[in-house]
Tab-separated table of C-alpha atoms in Angstrom:
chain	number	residue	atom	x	y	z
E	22	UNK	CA	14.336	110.561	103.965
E	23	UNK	CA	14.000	109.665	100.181
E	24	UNK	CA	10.132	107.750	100.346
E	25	UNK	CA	8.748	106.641	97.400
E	26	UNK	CA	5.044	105.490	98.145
E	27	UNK	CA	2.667	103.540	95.297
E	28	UNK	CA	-0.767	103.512	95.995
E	29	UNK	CA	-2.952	101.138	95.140
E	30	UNK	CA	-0.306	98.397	97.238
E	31	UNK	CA	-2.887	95.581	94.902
E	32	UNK	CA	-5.318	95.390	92.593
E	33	UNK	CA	-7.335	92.966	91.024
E	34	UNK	CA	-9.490	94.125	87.787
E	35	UNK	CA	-11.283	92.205	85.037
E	36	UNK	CA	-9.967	92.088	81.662
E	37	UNK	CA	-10.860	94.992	79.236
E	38	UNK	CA	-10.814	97.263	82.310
E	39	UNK	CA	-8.118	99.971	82.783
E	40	UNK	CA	-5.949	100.430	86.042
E	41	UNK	CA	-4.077	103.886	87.189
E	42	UNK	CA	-0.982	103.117	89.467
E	43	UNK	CA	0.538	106.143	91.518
E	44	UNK	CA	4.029	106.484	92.510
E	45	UNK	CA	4.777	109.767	94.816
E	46	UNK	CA	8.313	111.017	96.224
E	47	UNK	CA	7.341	112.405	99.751
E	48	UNK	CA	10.509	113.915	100.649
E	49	UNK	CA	12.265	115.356	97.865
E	50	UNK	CA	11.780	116.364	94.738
E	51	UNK	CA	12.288	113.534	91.304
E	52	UNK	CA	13.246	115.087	88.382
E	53	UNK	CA	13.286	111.274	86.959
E	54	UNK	CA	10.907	108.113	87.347
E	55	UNK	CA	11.367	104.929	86.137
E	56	UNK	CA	8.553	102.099	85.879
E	57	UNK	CA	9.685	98.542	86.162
E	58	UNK	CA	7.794	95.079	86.137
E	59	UNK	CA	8.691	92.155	87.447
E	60	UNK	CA	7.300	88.844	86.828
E	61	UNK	CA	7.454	85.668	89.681
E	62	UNK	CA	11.124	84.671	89.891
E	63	UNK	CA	12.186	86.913	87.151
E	64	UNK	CA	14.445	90.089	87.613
E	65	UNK	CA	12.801	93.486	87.084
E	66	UNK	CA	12.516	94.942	83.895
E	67	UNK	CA	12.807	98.566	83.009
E	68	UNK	CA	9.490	99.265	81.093
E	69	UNK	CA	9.879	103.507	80.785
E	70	UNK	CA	11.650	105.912	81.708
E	71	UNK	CA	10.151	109.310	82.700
E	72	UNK	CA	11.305	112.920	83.121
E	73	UNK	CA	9.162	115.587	84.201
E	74	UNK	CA	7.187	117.828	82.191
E	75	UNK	CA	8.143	115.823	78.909
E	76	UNK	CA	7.161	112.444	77.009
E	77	UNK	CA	8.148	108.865	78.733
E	78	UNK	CA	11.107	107.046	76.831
E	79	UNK	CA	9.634	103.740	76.702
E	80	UNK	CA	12.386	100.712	76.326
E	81	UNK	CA	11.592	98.081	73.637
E	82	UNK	CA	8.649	95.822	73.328
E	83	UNK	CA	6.668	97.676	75.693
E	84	UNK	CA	3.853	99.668	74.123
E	85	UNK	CA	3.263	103.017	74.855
E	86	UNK	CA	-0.377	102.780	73.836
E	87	UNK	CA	-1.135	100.644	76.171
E	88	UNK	CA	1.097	101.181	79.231
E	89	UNK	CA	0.283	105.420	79.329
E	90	UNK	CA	2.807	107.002	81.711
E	91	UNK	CA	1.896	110.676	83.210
E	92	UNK	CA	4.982	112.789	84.905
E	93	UNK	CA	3.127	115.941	85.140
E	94	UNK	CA	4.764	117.323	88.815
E	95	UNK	CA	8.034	116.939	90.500
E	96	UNK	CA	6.949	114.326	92.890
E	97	UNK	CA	3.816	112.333	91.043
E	98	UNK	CA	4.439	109.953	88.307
E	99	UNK	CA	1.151	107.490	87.111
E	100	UNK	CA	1.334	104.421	84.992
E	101	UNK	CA	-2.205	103.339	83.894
E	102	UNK	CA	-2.421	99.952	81.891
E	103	UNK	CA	-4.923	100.310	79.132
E	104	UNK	CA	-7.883	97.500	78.242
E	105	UNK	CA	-5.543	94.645	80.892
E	106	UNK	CA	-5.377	91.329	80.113
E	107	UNK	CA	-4.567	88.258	82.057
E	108	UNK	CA	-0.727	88.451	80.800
E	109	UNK	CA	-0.251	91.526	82.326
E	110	UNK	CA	-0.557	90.741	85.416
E	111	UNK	CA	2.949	91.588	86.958
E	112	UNK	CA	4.286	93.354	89.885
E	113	UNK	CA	4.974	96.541	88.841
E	114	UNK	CA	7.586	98.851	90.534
E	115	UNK	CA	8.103	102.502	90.361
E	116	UNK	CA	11.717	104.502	90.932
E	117	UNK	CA	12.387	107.595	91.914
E	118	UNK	CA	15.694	110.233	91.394
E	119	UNK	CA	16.770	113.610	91.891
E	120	UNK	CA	18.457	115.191	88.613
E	121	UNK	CA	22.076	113.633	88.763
E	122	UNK	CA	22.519	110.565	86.938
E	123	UNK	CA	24.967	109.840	89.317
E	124	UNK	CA	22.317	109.617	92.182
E	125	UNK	CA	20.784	106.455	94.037
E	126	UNK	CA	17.236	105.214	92.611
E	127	UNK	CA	14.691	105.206	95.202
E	128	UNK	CA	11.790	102.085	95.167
E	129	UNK	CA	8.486	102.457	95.847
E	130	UNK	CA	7.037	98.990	97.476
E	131	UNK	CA	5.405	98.342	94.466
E	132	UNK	CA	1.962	97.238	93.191
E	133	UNK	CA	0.576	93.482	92.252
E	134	UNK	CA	-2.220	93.618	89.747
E	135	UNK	CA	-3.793	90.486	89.106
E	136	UNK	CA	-6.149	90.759	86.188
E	137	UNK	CA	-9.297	88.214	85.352
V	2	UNK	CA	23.126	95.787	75.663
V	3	UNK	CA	23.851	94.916	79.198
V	4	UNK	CA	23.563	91.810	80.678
V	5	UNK	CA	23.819	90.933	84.388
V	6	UNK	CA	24.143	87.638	85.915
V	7	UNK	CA	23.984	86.642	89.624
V	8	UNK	CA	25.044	83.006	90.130
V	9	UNK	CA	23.511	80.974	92.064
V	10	UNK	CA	20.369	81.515	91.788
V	11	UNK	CA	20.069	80.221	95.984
V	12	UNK	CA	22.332	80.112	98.695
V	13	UNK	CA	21.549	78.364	102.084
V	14	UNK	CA	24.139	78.883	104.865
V	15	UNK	CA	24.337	77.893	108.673
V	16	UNK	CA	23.965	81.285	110.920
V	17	UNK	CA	27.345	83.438	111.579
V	18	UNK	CA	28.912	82.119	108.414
V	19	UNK	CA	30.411	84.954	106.221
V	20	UNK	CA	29.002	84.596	102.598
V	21	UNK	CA	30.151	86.791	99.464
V	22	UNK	CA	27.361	87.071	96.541
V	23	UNK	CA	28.678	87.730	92.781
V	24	UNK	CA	27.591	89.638	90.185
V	25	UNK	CA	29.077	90.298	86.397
V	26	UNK	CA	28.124	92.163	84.170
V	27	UNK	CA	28.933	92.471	80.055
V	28	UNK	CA	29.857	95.950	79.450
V	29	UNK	CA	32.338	97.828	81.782
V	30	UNK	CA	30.837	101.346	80.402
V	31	UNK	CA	28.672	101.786	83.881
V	32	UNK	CA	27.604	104.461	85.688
V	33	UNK	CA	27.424	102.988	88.889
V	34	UNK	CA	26.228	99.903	90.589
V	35	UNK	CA	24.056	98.981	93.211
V	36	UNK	CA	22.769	96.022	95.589
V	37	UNK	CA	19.781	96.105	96.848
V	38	UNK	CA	17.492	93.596	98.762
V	39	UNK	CA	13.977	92.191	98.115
V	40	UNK	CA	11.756	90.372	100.901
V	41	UNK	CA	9.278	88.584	99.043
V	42	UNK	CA	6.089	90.492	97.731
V	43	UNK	CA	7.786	93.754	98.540
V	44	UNK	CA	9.294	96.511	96.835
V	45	UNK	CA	13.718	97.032	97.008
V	46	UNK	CA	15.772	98.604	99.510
V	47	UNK	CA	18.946	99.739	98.727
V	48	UNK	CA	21.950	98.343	100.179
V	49	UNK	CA	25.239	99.843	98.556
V	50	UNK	CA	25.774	101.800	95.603
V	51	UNK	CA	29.196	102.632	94.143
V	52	UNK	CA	30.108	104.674	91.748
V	53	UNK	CA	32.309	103.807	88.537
V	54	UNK	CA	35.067	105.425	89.993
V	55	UNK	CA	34.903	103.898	93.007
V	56	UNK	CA	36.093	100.268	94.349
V	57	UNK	CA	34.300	99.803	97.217
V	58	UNK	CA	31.778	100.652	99.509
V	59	UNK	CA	30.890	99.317	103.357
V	60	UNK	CA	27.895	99.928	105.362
V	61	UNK	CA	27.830	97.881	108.530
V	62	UNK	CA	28.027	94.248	108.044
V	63	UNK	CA	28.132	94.588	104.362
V	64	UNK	CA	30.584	95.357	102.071
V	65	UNK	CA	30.448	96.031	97.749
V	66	UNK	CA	33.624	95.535	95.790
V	67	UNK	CA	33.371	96.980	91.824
V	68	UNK	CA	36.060	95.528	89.353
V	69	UNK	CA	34.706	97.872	86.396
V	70	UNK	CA	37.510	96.273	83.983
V	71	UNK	CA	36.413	92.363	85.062
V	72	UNK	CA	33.000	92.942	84.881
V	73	UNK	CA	32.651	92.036	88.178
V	74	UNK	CA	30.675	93.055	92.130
V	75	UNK	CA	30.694	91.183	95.308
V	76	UNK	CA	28.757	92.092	97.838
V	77	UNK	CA	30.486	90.425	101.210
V	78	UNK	CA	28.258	89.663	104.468
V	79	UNK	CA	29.748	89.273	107.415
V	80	UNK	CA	28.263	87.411	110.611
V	81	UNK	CA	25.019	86.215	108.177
V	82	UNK	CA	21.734	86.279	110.571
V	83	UNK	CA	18.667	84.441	109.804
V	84	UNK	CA	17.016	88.410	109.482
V	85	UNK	CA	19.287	88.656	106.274
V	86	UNK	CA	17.262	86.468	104.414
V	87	UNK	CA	15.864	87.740	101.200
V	88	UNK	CA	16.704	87.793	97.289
V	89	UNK	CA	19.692	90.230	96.858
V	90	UNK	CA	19.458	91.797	93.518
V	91	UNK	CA	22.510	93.499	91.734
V	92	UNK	CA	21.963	96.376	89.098
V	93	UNK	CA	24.059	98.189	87.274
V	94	UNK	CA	23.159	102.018	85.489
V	95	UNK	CA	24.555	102.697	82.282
V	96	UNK	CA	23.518	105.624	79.684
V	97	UNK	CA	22.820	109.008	80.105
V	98	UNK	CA	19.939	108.271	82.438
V	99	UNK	CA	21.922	105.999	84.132
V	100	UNK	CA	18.889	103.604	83.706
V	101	UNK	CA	19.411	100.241	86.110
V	102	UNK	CA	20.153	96.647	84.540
V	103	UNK	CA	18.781	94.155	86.817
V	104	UNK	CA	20.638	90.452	87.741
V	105	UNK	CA	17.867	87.926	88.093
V	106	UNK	CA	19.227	88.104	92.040
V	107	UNK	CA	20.624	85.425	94.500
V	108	UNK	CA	18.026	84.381	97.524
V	109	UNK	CA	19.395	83.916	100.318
V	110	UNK	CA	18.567	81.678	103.453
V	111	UNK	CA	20.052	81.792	106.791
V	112	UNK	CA	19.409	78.989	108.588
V	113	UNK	CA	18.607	79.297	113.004
């Protein structure tokens, strides 16, 4: 139990161009999402935090304008990178937990976007 | 703000050896903590998680210590196999979301 899928698994887009990332809980339901990036030999880096049915708590120095995060059911969360540019290509991670803080975060595989 | 460090950043060890990975952290106010592993290119599995109140948790080969006060996690692998290679990242969740603190991770190498 407890999958978290991302779909596209890559992309690669041209600069300028926007990109929609999906992360889905198939199992249970996630009152919570998290987005993370994570750049080559770096750690992962909590970029927002999302709640169901309300606004994304983005953490700082990541811009909300540009990196739009959508939690509008229990078990779909997208993260769609506005006008990309070379620097943001990243692997980018999503999380997924039931309502207890106390609870285990489950990872999706992730998704590399490589932008031109 | 929390900070996490996991140190080395690489470990190489001989198959069968028994191998314990560290992780500290700055500030003791956690939630919980958790080790999880990364093959390269792919996403995180979790390994262990243990709650603040908690000291320790085992799942098979592996075993997570938490010294909240110190700062401090092991995670202890017994019998290494070359299959245990990967980057093992430590994280801990503080705040009301309980919102994870990554350690830049240690990757690990078992050598045949």
């Amino acid at each position: 139990g407890a999958v978290v899928s991302q779909h596209p698994s890559w992309v690669i887009c041209k600069s300028g161009t926007s990109v929609k990332i999906e992360c889905r809980s198939l199992d249970f339901q996630a009152t919570t999402m998290f987005w993370y990036r994570q750049f080559p030999k770096q750690s992962l880096m909590l970029m927002a935090t999302s709640n169901e049915g309300s606004k994304a708590t983005y953490e700082q120095g990541v811009e909300k304008d540009k990196f739009l995060i959508n939690h509008a059911s229990l078990t779909l969360s997208t993260l769609t990178v506005t006008s990309a540019h070379p620097e943001d290509s990243s692997f980018y991670i999503c999380s997924a937990r039931t309502g207890l803080a106390k609870e285990t975060q489950y990872f999706g595989p992730g998704t590399r976007l490589l932008v031109l | 703000k929390q900070e996490v460090t996991q140190i080395p950043a690489a470990l190489s060890v001989p198959e069968g050896e028994n191998l314990v990975l560290n992780c500290s952290f700055t500030d003791s106010a956690i939630y919980n903590l958790q080790w999880f592993r990364q093959d390269p290119g792919k996403g995180l599995t979790s390994l262990l998680l243990i709650q603040s109140s908690q000291r320790e948790q085992t799942s098979g080969r592996l075993n997570a210590s938490l010294d909240k006060s110190s700062g401090r996690s092991t995670l202890y692998i017994a019998a290494s196999q070359p299959g245990d290679s990967a980057t093992y990242l430590c994280a801990v969740g503080t705040g009301a979301n309980s919102k994870l603190t990554f350690g830049k991770g240690i990757t690990l190498s078992v050598r045949p």
